[in-house]
Every structure is written in C-alpha cells, then in structure tokens.
Amino acid sequence: MRERSFVFFAGFGLLLAWVGIAGRDISWDLINHHAYLPFSLLSGRFALDLFGAGPQSYQNPLGYIPLYGLLKLPVPDWVVGVALTALHALVLLPLHSIAVSIWGPEAQERPFRLLALGLAFATPAFLYLAGTSSIDPIATVLILVALAGLMRTSASASKMGLVGISLGLAIAIKPTNGVFAVALLVLSVWRCCSGLLLWRQALAYWGGVVIAVFLSWGPWALWLWQRFGNPVFPLFNQLFHSPYAPEQTLVAMRFLPQSWVDWLARPIEMARFAGYTNIEGVVPDLRPAVLLILLVALLGGFALSFTRRHSASADMPARLDWLRRTDAQLLAFILISYVLVMASSGNSRYGIAGLMLVGMLLVRCAQSLAEPITVRIFLGALLLIHCLYYGVSGDRRLNGEPWKSERYLQFEVPAPLQEKPYLHLSVGALSLSAVALQFHPEGRLVNLIGQMSLPTRGPLAQKLGDLMLQWRGRTRLLFNGVHLMDDTNAEVGPLRERMDHSIARYGIRIDYKDCLVVRLKRFTDERVEYRQWASCAVESAPVSAPTPFDDLALRAFRRIEAQCPRVFRPVPFEMESDGETARIMYLNSDAVVTVINGNGVALSHHRSLQKEWLGSPEAVADGNGIDACDAWSRMELQQAGGARP
C-alpha cells in the first residue's frame, strides 16, 4: 500500500511538473466540440441546435462533463490544469496493479516494478494529452482499470462486475475503445480456459460491461435513432442509410497502414522525428522499436532452445505453462490491440493503453535476456534517453500556450450577443461551437458551411429551413470576415460579393451595417494575441441559381471522385463556391480540391502546404487532366497525415 501511494503521488508530481512546462492546449477540438458537447447535453441544446459543432456534434457528451464543470468555474487556467492532471494521473493505480500481477509484491522485485511503471508512464502519446481537454487519457484510465481487474484471481463475482463497468464507460464515451473490448474478451476466455479465472467471474465482468454501455450510451443512441435513424450518427451511415448524412463510409485515413510494410514498420516509424506518422504532431516514441528488437531476440532464443532434441520432450510441460503467465497474456493483449487500432485508425491517441503496456512488457523481455544488474542499468539508461529524446525536441502540445492565471478559455463576446438570443450560423471547418457557452443560452447554433456543409435539398435542408424560418430577423452569420467590415476599404466590395455568393443558396445575404466582433484571447510567451471573427446579421435574399462556373466545378469534382473513390470520400452534400473559387474537403483523407475560375484545379491537404495542379477546370471535368490518384500518391502525404490510394 505504501508503494502504491508513493507511485501515485510521485507520478502525479512529475506529471504536474510536465504539464506546467508543456502549458495548456487550446486545441482545435476544444474550440470545435470538446466544450460544446457537455454544454449541449446539460442545457438541452443538443435537441435544438443542428450540427452546431459540425459532424462531431453527435458524439456522446458524457465524458466531457468534468471538463465542462471546470470551464464553468470562476477559476484561473492552472486550477483547471491541475484538476485534469490529477484525473489523468489516476492511470498510475491500475498500472501499479498490473505490475504487481506480473512481478508480485516482493521487495526484491521492486526495482523492476518501478522501472516498468516509469517506462509505461513515459508514453509520449499520453504526455502529449495529459492535462488537456482530450478524453483519451480518461478512457485510458478506464481501460487499464478493466485490464487490472481481469488480472486479479481473488476478486468476487460482484467486484468483477464493478470492474467491468469501467470498460463499458470507456466504450460509451468513445466507441473506438471497442478494440480493447475485443482484446479483453480474448484475454478473459484465455484466463478461464487456463483455470486462472472462473467462468462466473467472467460472466459477471461482461455483465458489468453490458450494463454500463446500456446505461451510459443507450439513451444517447436511442435519441440519435429517433432523430436521425442511426444510433451512431453520422458514423456507419452506409449501414443505416440516414438521409441526414452522406452514406459513404466515414473513417479517418490519415494514419491507416497502406501495405504490409506499414504494419511491420510502424513501431520503427514511431521513433522518428516526423509529424503525422502515428499522431498529430512530432511525438517520437523509442519504446515500441526497442520492444520489437527484444521480442525478436527472445523468440530467437526460445526457438533455439526448443530445437534441442534432448530437452524438447522433457520440458514440454514447462513450455506449455507459459499460457498461465501474466506477461504472455499481456503480450497477447498488446498484439490484438495493435492489430485492431492499426486496422481502424492507426492513431496512437486511440491506443494509449496498449502503448503504456509496451513499456511494461519491454522490462519483462529485458529481464529474460540478461542478469538483473545489467538489465537495471540498461532500463534506467533507456528511460532517461527516452524521456530526453521526446521531452527536449518533441512537440509537447499541438496548440500550446503558457499558463497565465486567467480563464482557461477566453472568448470576448459583445454584450448584445450575450443579452439577446439569436440563431448563429457558423461558417468554417472550425465550427467555433465553444463560443455558444457565452452567447445567450436560449439561442441556437448551426454549422452551416464547414466539414459537412448543410444541403439545400432533402430532409436535412427541410430541418434547416424550418429553423431559419422560426428565427427570421434574429439570425446572424459567424465567420472569418472581420476584414469585410471595413467600409473605407475600396477592395472590400468584390470580396463581399463573393461571400454573399457562398451563402446565397440558403436564401440569405449579409447585412454589413449590423456586424460585431467576437474575439478569442490567445497567449504566447511574449504577448497577447487575438483571433477574430465577424458576427453579422443576415437578411432574406433570392436563392441564386448555379452559375456556369458552379456547374463546371461540380463536374470536375465528380470526375475526381470517380477516379479515386477511396481518397475522395465521403462526397459531401454541397460544394463551397463563392463564384470564383469552389472547394471541397473530403473528411476521410483530409484531401482538399479547389477549382479556381480561369486558372486550374488544385489538390492539397488540409494539414500540409503541398499542392498538385491537375489541369484546367475544363480539362479535369472532361477527364483530360492529371489523374487525381497519381497526384495524391506523388504528394507523399503519409508522413504529413494523408492517405495513399
């Protein structure tokens, strides 16, 4: 118990120091949906807004409620950071329990337990997110609690049921954690067949999982089914065929392996200083590559000893006894998790639990290959080098800011927007839904044009039209257009016309006489900076017919989508066009196709400056341009987050 307490408080102190150095993370996700989701649940706005945070609007908000509670408190940013860090540091408790399951509680094994905990806790993907708004560290705590509980043989059936609840909660708050449920199911059957776990304990465990999923996800899934006809809306819509979302598969391709070489090389690639290899940012991790080397050495030694004829039959019972070993089961859990995470996303953020266990298994493998004193020196040096390798030169945060003893998230909203409710139509891939927390609570929010621009025909368009009719005269557009508010600038006129063209299909235009500025306060080490957006009233306008350029651009998009359907999916309801430039971003690959009137068709990536020109709009539309698949391959976007066709 004293060792367990020491591990937690020492680890919490170290993590707190790390978070203090790394700073807070005002991430894209925080502004787009992390803050909005719990607000929409607790205020009832989830049923009143329409795609307020874009396609992320309908994730289960349950896991973000602690964050929302902290953001609503009148406390400085560092208090929020300390609270989130304490919550994330809880991962040390199940990690210690797993370490005891492997090495036992004996004092002579303590150095190996502590080294294993150090290498597990120093998982770069975890440190990158610790103390931030991300839900992945919380999910990791729940998954490892579920694993630690399954490793215990003395727990009663009722306690096993309680442990199973943690896995159910992890799945409910983030369905991608289902990959760990598969690994734990295999592990529970393995332990039952090996006599390490009673079948009634396993049934109680999985009963707890089912109950937790039913209670914490069931009501939300039921509401999505009733509202949209899809319990996981907008995901898997190729199965549910909801008319409110595209029917193609929606899956982030940026980290998916493209060949068997990628599957085998990923542990090595993770050690490189390269962005968007396995996570958003430069977050190198030496441990998977070292573990791979140790496993090869260990398997080589095992194969060599097994081929010795004089001992093969005599040692068979001992060789079969490995099935009862905790470290062998841990290896199976890691391998199954690795395969499933790689097949579903390839994103290390979704596999932190497995990556933490890599550190533990690394210690166990090293222990099997050399004398204890040699292993301790090697592992201690590895831990130090690994921490310096990532900590000194890697990205600590994606959008890090120093702690300033001010509110964690600071939008400056003009008084009229706080005092009077409006229907706010946001424009942009970043929905800005977090600002809804400071708008009048009885207003409404719609991400009109963004990751999934809303259509002008069909059932979803009808819902949008009904909402806009209800709020006629009380509707405002929230967009990146503060520069358009300057009436003294002679160049503003054409830009305003292009902006109005982009929203004319919805039957509205901007009233530039009624504009306000919404600002987000950002900090650097040297100064305060502001990001600004315009909030302008809109008025009714005739719905404009597509121009010849719009028709040409649409033909070009359809041609490109047919050439390379794996990359250019899902096909959105609408393209974005301002009369001179038309644009579509494809969510699966983050590919961006831009058609420029009188110029050409450009293929780029949402997170890269690379660009390929495919030809003139006419040539591309007629099938005479550069093949989009070939162009995408040449961009070599696997490292930058893209997907090769």
XYZ file of C-alpha atoms in Angstrom:
645
model
C 0.000 0.000 0.000
C 2.849 2.387 0.797
C 4.485 1.634 -2.547
C 1.180 2.227 -4.331
C 0.725 5.598 -2.599
C 4.311 6.574 -3.336
C 3.883 5.677 -7.003
C 0.734 7.764 -7.350
C 1.897 10.892 -5.557
C 5.378 10.837 -7.088
C 3.917 10.246 -10.533
C 1.309 12.954 -10.046
C 4.025 15.407 -9.018
C 6.132 14.588 -12.068
C 3.125 14.819 -14.373
C 2.134 18.143 -12.842
C 5.634 19.481 -13.498
C 5.433 18.262 -17.085
C 2.030 19.886 -17.644
C 3.355 23.111 -16.147
C 6.196 23.125 -18.669
C 4.093 21.958 -21.617
C 1.391 24.555 -20.992
C -2.301 24.451 -21.661
C -3.631 23.281 -25.014
C -6.281 25.473 -26.653
C -6.786 22.839 -29.295
C -8.898 22.810 -32.426
C -11.043 20.101 -30.825
C -11.623 22.160 -27.681
C -12.963 25.091 -29.686
C -14.820 22.873 -32.134
C -16.624 20.377 -29.877
C -14.993 19.462 -26.533
C -16.603 22.364 -24.665
C -19.818 22.389 -26.691
C -20.809 18.729 -26.282
C -21.411 18.751 -22.491
C -22.954 22.225 -22.729
C -25.409 20.976 -25.337
C -26.331 17.981 -23.180
C -26.842 19.821 -19.901
C -28.635 22.782 -21.482
C -30.828 20.684 -23.760
C -29.404 22.384 -26.832
C -28.430 19.047 -28.405
C -32.080 18.648 -29.434
C -32.478 22.264 -30.601
C -29.250 23.040 -32.482
C -28.462 21.488 -35.854
C -24.892 20.309 -36.428
C -23.746 23.002 -34.012
C -20.234 21.515 -33.933
C -20.275 20.018 -37.411
C -20.198 16.200 -37.709
C -18.734 15.951 -34.177
C -21.968 17.399 -32.740
C -23.439 13.996 -32.023
C -20.663 12.253 -30.118
C -21.687 11.029 -26.674
C -21.135 14.103 -24.441
C -20.888 12.146 -21.184
C -17.097 12.001 -20.978
C -16.683 15.755 -21.339
C -18.848 16.723 -18.374
C -15.859 17.038 -15.947
C -14.187 19.437 -18.387
C -17.368 21.498 -18.708
C -17.702 21.759 -14.937
C -14.143 23.062 -14.687
C -14.609 25.571 -17.518
C -17.711 26.990 -15.845
C -15.955 27.586 -12.529
C -14.593 31.131 -11.992
C -11.045 29.835 -11.521
C -7.716 30.528 -13.273
C -6.456 28.243 -16.010
C -3.895 26.478 -13.822
C -6.631 25.190 -11.489
C -8.276 23.531 -14.484
C -4.896 22.119 -15.478
C -4.195 20.705 -12.002
C -7.637 19.082 -11.821
C -7.312 17.470 -15.259
C -3.769 16.331 -14.454
C -4.931 14.699 -11.215
C -7.687 12.910 -13.116
C -5.257 11.659 -15.752
C -2.635 10.645 -13.154
C -5.105 8.056 -11.832
C -3.763 5.815 -14.591
C -0.875 5.008 -12.231
C -3.149 2.986 -9.945
C -4.190 0.299 -12.460
C -0.670 0.315 -13.908
C 0.728 -0.499 -10.473
C -1.828 -3.267 -10.033
C -0.789 -4.782 -13.376
C 2.882 -4.524 -12.393
C 2.158 -6.426 -9.174
C 0.329 -9.089 -11.215
C 3.477 -9.572 -13.292
C 6.264 -9.257 -10.716
C 4.436 -9.922 -7.470
C 4.583 -7.715 -4.361
C 8.001 -8.882 -3.139
C 10.556 -6.225 -2.206
C 13.318 -7.765 -4.345
C 11.216 -7.180 -7.467
C 10.525 -3.537 -6.634
C 13.221 -2.103 -8.962
C 11.650 -3.871 -11.926
C 8.142 -2.782 -10.944
C 9.248 0.837 -10.686
C 11.175 0.715 -13.964
C 8.140 -0.806 -15.654
C 5.902 1.922 -14.243
C 8.360 4.592 -15.346
C 8.538 3.302 -18.914
C 4.756 2.905 -19.042
C 4.029 6.349 -17.623
C 6.539 7.966 -20.009
C 4.345 7.170 -23.013
C 4.711 10.232 -25.278
C 1.168 9.995 -26.656
C -0.122 10.146 -23.072
C 2.153 13.025 -22.045
C 1.123 14.918 -25.180
C -2.518 14.874 -23.998
C -2.135 14.880 -20.204
C -3.737 17.873 -18.535
C -5.677 18.843 -21.685
C -9.328 18.654 -22.730
C -8.793 15.357 -24.570
C -10.922 12.447 -23.422
C -8.297 9.852 -24.397
C -6.359 9.908 -21.070
C -9.608 9.360 -19.135
C -10.522 6.483 -21.429
C -7.053 5.020 -20.856
C -7.613 5.039 -17.087
C -10.901 3.154 -17.532
C -9.420 0.585 -19.925
C -6.461 -0.176 -17.665
C -8.764 -0.487 -14.642
C -10.686 -3.090 -16.652
C -7.474 -4.925 -17.532
C -6.082 -4.792 -13.986
C -9.350 -6.175 -12.619
C -9.294 -9.040 -15.099
C -5.786 -9.966 -13.930
C -6.987 -10.479 -10.359
C -7.917 -14.047 -9.498
C -9.284 -13.473 -5.990
C -11.998 -10.929 -6.788
C -15.598 -11.926 -6.160
C -18.139 -12.003 -8.965
C -19.721 -8.774 -7.717
C -16.357 -6.976 -7.746
C -15.667 -8.274 -11.240
C -18.991 -6.796 -12.323
C -17.968 -3.419 -10.927
C -14.642 -3.613 -12.764
C -16.476 -4.398 -15.994
C -18.380 -1.134 -15.639
C -15.156 0.786 -16.290
C -14.757 -0.870 -19.693
C -18.396 -0.174 -20.511
C -17.892 3.501 -19.675
C -14.755 3.644 -21.841
C -16.701 2.287 -24.807
C -19.630 4.623 -24.171
C -17.579 7.815 -24.068
C -15.507 6.800 -27.098
C -16.626 3.854 -29.267
C -13.119 3.414 -30.712
C -12.264 1.819 -27.356
C -14.208 -1.187 -28.571
C -10.903 -2.523 -29.925
C -9.753 -3.047 -26.340
C -13.018 -4.801 -25.528
C -12.156 -7.411 -28.170
C -8.675 -7.864 -26.691
C -10.105 -8.168 -23.171
C -12.698 -10.683 -24.353
C -9.937 -12.897 -25.755
C -7.989 -12.454 -22.528
C -10.947 -13.384 -20.331
C -11.582 -16.589 -22.315
C -7.857 -17.378 -22.168
C -7.756 -16.981 -18.403
C -10.899 -19.065 -17.932
C -9.521 -21.893 -20.071
C -6.224 -21.724 -18.146
C -8.012 -22.023 -14.804
C -6.966 -18.543 -13.695
C -10.494 -17.143 -13.785
C -13.842 -18.702 -13.011
C -16.486 -18.578 -15.711
C -18.935 -16.940 -13.321
C -16.374 -14.202 -12.658
C -16.019 -13.624 -16.399
C -19.795 -13.542 -16.863
C -20.143 -11.006 -14.052
C -17.368 -8.930 -15.616
C -19.002 -8.806 -19.037
C -22.385 -8.295 -17.461
C -20.980 -5.115 -15.922
C -19.686 -4.060 -19.340
C -23.085 -4.544 -20.976
C -24.949 -2.737 -18.195
C -22.561 0.232 -18.313
C -22.836 0.536 -22.099
C -26.625 0.268 -21.911
C -26.967 2.936 -19.224
C -24.289 5.399 -20.372
C -24.636 5.087 -24.130
C -28.080 3.585 -24.626
C -30.180 6.739 -24.047
C -27.959 8.788 -26.358
C -28.030 6.089 -29.061
C -31.818 5.850 -28.741
C -32.192 9.602 -29.212
C -29.937 9.515 -32.293
C -32.029 6.665 -33.692
C -35.253 8.548 -33.138
C -33.881 11.834 -34.523
C -31.713 10.640 -37.395
C -32.381 6.919 -37.872
C -28.805 5.996 -36.915
C -27.729 5.158 -33.317
C -24.098 6.145 -34.011
C -24.890 9.093 -36.291
C -23.197 10.131 -38.542
C -20.863 7.102 -38.431
C -21.553 3.823 -40.264
C -24.238 5.511 -42.320
C -23.517 3.085 -45.146
C -25.375 0.598 -42.924
C -28.168 2.776 -41.517
C -28.829 4.970 -44.595
C -29.922 8.028 -42.653
C -30.939 10.810 -45.069
C -29.248 13.331 -42.764
C -25.634 12.343 -43.566
C -23.621 11.020 -46.536
C -23.948 7.267 -46.959
C -20.298 6.534 -47.705
C -18.016 5.133 -45.012
C -16.702 7.848 -42.683
C -13.227 6.902 -41.423
C -10.090 8.968 -40.813
C -7.434 7.593 -43.162
C -4.512 9.789 -42.171
C -2.695 7.138 -40.096
C -4.029 3.927 -41.636
C -1.387 1.497 -42.958
C -1.365 1.180 -46.734
C 0.643 -2.050 -47.077
C 2.015 -4.918 -45.031
C 5.284 -2.985 -44.821
C 3.474 -0.208 -42.949
C 2.099 -2.733 -40.459
C 5.557 -4.083 -39.683
C 7.397 -0.775 -39.834
C 5.076 1.308 -37.660
C 6.972 0.519 -34.378
C 10.162 1.750 -36.064
C 8.455 4.786 -37.630
C 7.170 5.845 -34.218
C 10.758 6.514 -33.137
C 11.306 9.087 -35.903
C 11.086 12.855 -35.518
C 8.274 13.187 -38.033
C 4.853 14.761 -37.805
C 1.649 12.893 -38.552
C 3.264 9.470 -38.587
C 1.013 7.993 -35.928
C -0.354 11.039 -34.104
C -0.997 14.720 -34.781
C 2.369 16.306 -34.077
C 6.001 15.293 -33.641
C 5.771 12.804 -30.756
C 8.619 10.275 -31.124
C 8.497 7.072 -29.073
C 11.550 4.805 -28.783
C 9.874 2.053 -26.751
C 7.974 0.108 -29.469
C 11.136 -0.248 -31.571
C 13.151 -1.424 -28.553
C 10.420 -3.893 -27.599
C 10.369 -5.264 -31.143
C 14.120 -5.863 -31.014
C 13.892 -7.556 -27.612
C 10.995 -9.757 -28.743
C 12.935 -10.900 -31.799
C 15.914 -11.756 -29.583
C 13.693 -13.551 -27.090
C 11.864 -15.545 -29.754
C 15.166 -16.431 -31.381
C 16.498 -17.789 -28.109
C 13.275 -19.685 -27.476
C 13.356 -21.259 -30.945
C 16.992 -22.269 -30.485
C 16.336 -23.965 -27.164
C 13.213 -25.677 -28.494
C 15.155 -27.327 -31.316
C 17.482 -29.059 -28.888
C 16.290 -32.609 -29.173
C 17.373 -33.775 -25.735
C 15.167 -31.256 -23.906
C 12.156 -30.899 -26.205
C 10.029 -33.647 -24.652
C 11.229 -33.234 -21.082
C 10.484 -29.527 -20.975
C 7.124 -29.669 -22.735
C 5.037 -29.150 -19.554
C 7.168 -26.140 -18.680
C 6.843 -24.812 -22.211
C 3.063 -25.117 -22.086
C 2.972 -23.368 -18.705
C 3.596 -20.049 -20.447
C -0.141 -19.953 -21.186
C -0.695 -19.215 -17.494
C 1.859 -16.429 -17.385
C 0.625 -12.876 -16.971
C 3.326 -11.474 -19.245
C 2.306 -13.823 -22.075
C -1.290 -12.691 -21.706
C -0.128 -9.083 -21.690
C 1.728 -9.681 -24.951
C -1.440 -11.117 -26.480
C -3.425 -8.080 -25.321
C -0.876 -5.710 -26.888
C -0.749 -7.602 -30.194
C -4.532 -7.812 -30.551
C -4.914 -4.150 -29.651
C -2.170 -3.184 -32.094
C -3.810 -5.016 -34.980
C -7.250 -3.581 -34.265
C -6.054 0.002 -33.699
C -3.982 -0.119 -36.880
C -6.901 -1.545 -38.859
C -9.408 1.005 -37.568
C -7.413 4.250 -37.335
C -3.656 3.813 -36.818
C -3.818 6.764 -34.415
C -1.736 6.434 -31.250
C -4.226 8.615 -29.358
C -6.689 5.734 -29.633
C -4.159 3.164 -28.436
C -2.543 4.788 -25.395
C -3.486 1.881 -23.108
C -1.597 -0.564 -25.325
C 1.370 1.791 -25.659
C 1.662 2.081 -21.878
C 1.783 -1.689 -21.597
C 4.576 -1.727 -24.185
C 6.767 -0.094 -21.532
C 5.936 -2.831 -19.031
C 6.468 -5.704 -21.444
C 9.771 -4.185 -22.516
C 11.023 -4.527 -18.938
C 9.846 -8.135 -18.751
C 11.575 -9.066 -22.017
C 14.837 -7.426 -20.974
C 14.652 -9.248 -17.641
C 14.513 -12.570 -19.507
C 17.603 -11.852 -21.582
C 20.284 -10.757 -19.099
C 21.404 -10.641 -15.484
C 19.370 -8.404 -13.132
C 22.076 -5.790 -12.567
C 22.720 -5.470 -16.303
C 19.006 -5.173 -17.005
C 18.549 -2.460 -14.389
C 21.364 -0.367 -15.836
C 20.064 -0.848 -19.379
C 16.474 0.022 -18.475
C 17.462 3.015 -16.367
C 19.541 4.386 -19.235
C 16.737 3.681 -21.708
C 14.200 5.513 -19.547
C 16.466 8.554 -19.297
C 17.309 8.606 -23.014
C 13.674 8.086 -23.985
C 12.459 10.956 -21.799
C 15.149 13.296 -23.134
C 14.565 12.157 -26.721
C 10.917 13.152 -26.607
C 10.891 15.798 -23.898
C 13.622 18.043 -25.290
C 12.784 18.100 -29.002
C 9.297 16.652 -29.422
C 6.019 18.556 -29.517
C 4.652 18.987 -26.012
C 1.338 20.373 -27.251
C -0.324 20.817 -30.626
C -1.527 24.338 -29.771
C 0.299 25.010 -26.534
C 0.116 28.235 -24.568
C 1.768 29.274 -21.285
C -0.290 29.303 -18.105
C -1.378 32.879 -17.356
C -3.640 32.644 -14.271
C -6.599 33.762 -16.379
C -9.680 31.852 -17.527
C -8.816 28.700 -19.441
C -10.907 29.561 -22.499
C -11.443 33.271 -23.077
C -13.892 34.404 -25.714
C -14.687 38.110 -25.704
C -18.322 38.336 -26.788
C -20.115 41.683 -27.344
C -22.928 42.394 -24.896
C -25.764 42.228 -27.498
C -24.890 38.600 -28.271
C -24.976 37.726 -24.574
C -28.194 39.586 -23.819
C -30.362 38.549 -26.762
C -30.849 35.090 -28.310
C -30.026 34.601 -31.990
C -29.722 31.787 -34.460
C -25.963 31.738 -35.125
C -24.898 30.240 -38.464
C -21.172 29.481 -38.355
C -19.003 29.200 -41.459
C -15.753 27.242 -41.475
C -14.321 23.785 -40.785
C -13.762 25.062 -37.237
C -17.343 25.415 -36.027
C -16.494 27.757 -33.099
C -19.169 25.975 -31.090
C -17.317 26.711 -27.816
C -18.446 30.330 -28.069
C -22.026 29.125 -27.547
C -21.174 28.899 -23.837
C -21.030 32.715 -23.793
C -23.840 33.513 -26.205
C -27.371 33.878 -24.829
C -28.326 30.362 -23.643
C -31.689 30.401 -25.445
C -30.097 30.969 -28.845
C -29.377 28.311 -31.462
C -26.250 27.220 -33.326
C -25.794 25.698 -36.791
C -22.501 24.965 -38.555
C -23.875 25.970 -41.937
C -20.734 25.609 -44.047
C -17.851 23.560 -42.704
C -16.593 19.999 -42.587
C -20.016 18.858 -43.759
C -21.842 21.806 -45.333
C -25.593 21.528 -44.961
C -27.656 20.776 -48.076
C -30.273 22.862 -49.846
C -32.458 19.868 -50.725
C -33.773 16.880 -48.801
C -34.848 16.174 -45.194
C -31.842 17.905 -43.610
C -32.467 21.005 -45.723
C -36.069 20.949 -44.504
C -34.917 20.953 -40.871
C -32.563 23.821 -41.634
C -35.271 25.759 -43.446
C -37.724 25.334 -40.580
C -35.128 26.602 -38.109
C -34.236 29.618 -40.241
C -37.913 30.456 -40.745
C -38.502 30.302 -36.987
C -35.586 32.699 -36.384
C -36.160 35.048 -39.318
C -34.997 38.525 -38.366
C -32.924 37.083 -35.492
C -30.232 35.264 -37.459
C -26.522 36.078 -37.592
C -23.583 34.694 -39.551
C -20.388 33.872 -37.610
C -17.429 33.778 -39.986
C -13.797 34.711 -40.517
C -14.526 38.054 -42.130
C -13.595 40.950 -39.866
C -11.741 42.498 -42.817
C -15.047 42.706 -44.702
C -16.468 45.086 -42.090
C -14.240 47.982 -43.224
C -16.444 50.275 -45.346
C -13.498 52.582 -46.074
C -11.594 49.895 -47.982
C -12.355 50.080 -51.714
C -11.284 46.457 -52.220
C -13.955 45.126 -49.873
C -16.805 45.300 -52.414
C -15.811 42.315 -54.612
C -14.915 40.272 -51.536
C -18.347 40.920 -50.047
C -19.974 39.822 -53.295
C -18.047 36.546 -53.208
C -19.009 35.966 -49.577
C -22.672 36.619 -50.355
C -22.477 34.221 -53.307
C -21.224 31.456 -50.996
C -24.374 31.669 -48.827
C -26.899 32.723 -51.479
C -28.048 29.132 -51.979
C -29.536 29.301 -48.469
C -31.603 32.375 -49.355
C -29.671 34.858 -47.199
C -27.159 37.678 -47.551
C -25.082 39.620 -45.037
C -26.136 42.967 -43.605
C -22.755 44.619 -43.079
C -24.391 47.524 -41.261
C -25.005 45.222 -38.279
C -21.729 43.490 -37.509
C -19.932 42.764 -34.252
C -16.544 41.218 -33.492
C -16.075 38.025 -31.448
C -12.529 37.509 -30.192
C -10.605 34.600 -28.693
C -7.752 35.619 -26.426
C -4.552 33.664 -27.028
C -1.190 33.880 -25.270
C 2.426 33.462 -26.266
C 5.455 33.892 -24.025
C 5.891 37.467 -25.251
C 2.428 38.894 -25.899
C -1.326 38.535 -26.056
C -2.869 37.718 -29.433
C -6.462 37.636 -30.599
C -8.250 35.537 -33.161
C -11.234 37.420 -34.507
C -14.483 36.513 -36.231
C -17.305 38.660 -37.534
C -20.872 38.167 -36.327
C -23.156 39.883 -38.832
C -26.910 39.978 -39.193
C -28.338 38.303 -42.290
C -31.410 39.176 -44.300
C -33.518 37.227 -46.746
C -32.379 37.164 -50.365
C -33.399 35.321 -53.534
C -31.924 31.848 -53.825
C -29.384 32.132 -56.611
C -29.217 29.605 -59.417
C -25.870 27.857 -60.026
C -23.587 29.805 -62.343
C -21.834 28.201 -65.344
C -18.663 28.139 -63.238
C -20.504 26.297 -60.441
C -21.713 23.680 -62.937
C -18.210 23.266 -64.352
C -16.661 22.947 -60.890
C -19.229 20.333 -59.882
C -18.397 18.251 -62.961
C -14.703 18.472 -62.079
C -15.389 17.283 -58.524
C -17.481 14.340 -59.739
C -14.741 13.320 -62.177
C -12.075 13.375 -59.449
C -14.299 11.427 -57.038
C -14.824 8.735 -59.687
C -11.085 8.488 -60.385
C -10.103 7.838 -56.780
C -13.105 6.927 -54.601
C -11.003 5.673 -51.708
C -9.414 9.078 -51.132
C -12.224 11.435 -52.160
C -14.893 10.270 -49.736
C -17.383 10.871 -48.316
C -18.927 13.005 -51.030
C -20.483 15.965 -49.188
C -23.988 17.285 -49.708
C -22.725 20.591 -51.084
C -19.585 22.148 -52.503
C -18.431 25.548 -51.298
C -18.395 28.204 -54.004
C -18.024 31.973 -53.967
C -18.451 32.328 -57.724
C -14.714 32.426 -58.423
C -13.424 29.534 -56.324
C -15.101 26.215 -55.495
C -13.785 23.912 -52.794
C -14.491 20.526 -51.190
C -12.664 18.924 -48.257
C -13.058 15.143 -48.062
C -13.225 14.088 -44.415
C -11.768 10.588 -44.763
C -8.424 11.715 -46.169
C -8.397 15.468 -45.407
C -7.846 15.972 -49.141
C -8.876 19.408 -50.402
C -9.781 20.024 -54.047
C -10.032 23.648 -55.159
C -11.359 24.731 -58.555
C -10.283 28.272 -59.494
C -12.163 30.026 -62.271
C -9.900 30.701 -65.253
C -6.894 29.154 -63.529
C -6.904 25.493 -62.653
C -7.771 22.666 -60.259
C -5.521 22.246 -57.215
C -5.207 19.193 -54.979
C -3.859 19.855 -51.497
C -4.057 18.560 -47.963
C -5.829 20.173 -45.021
C -2.670 19.921 -42.867
C 0.054 20.371 -45.485
C 1.385 23.122 -47.746
C 1.956 20.638 -50.571
C -0.092 21.174 -53.708
C -0.572 19.431 -57.055
C -2.177 21.069 -60.080
C -4.451 18.726 -62.019
C -5.125 20.942 -65.033
C -7.702 23.476 -66.123
C -11.280 23.109 -64.834
C -12.445 22.159 -68.338
C -9.715 19.542 -68.789
C -10.370 17.930 -65.406
C -14.148 17.929 -65.916
C -13.713 16.221 -69.310
C -11.293 13.618 -67.953
C -8.217 15.089 -69.662
C -6.475 16.351 -66.534
C -3.813 14.678 -64.397
C -5.123 11.580 -62.642
C -6.080 12.518 -59.071
C -4.863 9.199 -57.639
C -1.430 9.646 -59.199
C -1.234 13.223 -57.959
C -2.196 12.182 -54.433
C 0.493 9.477 -54.440
C 3.152 11.927 -55.559
C 2.392 14.231 -52.687
C 3.696 11.519 -50.328
C 1.262 12.566 -47.656
C 1.570 9.534 -45.462
C 4.095 11.352 -43.264
C 2.036 14.571 -43.246
C -1.198 12.834 -42.336
C -2.643 11.902 -45.690
C -3.546 8.524 -47.128
C -2.036 6.986 -50.236
C -4.541 5.490 -52.667
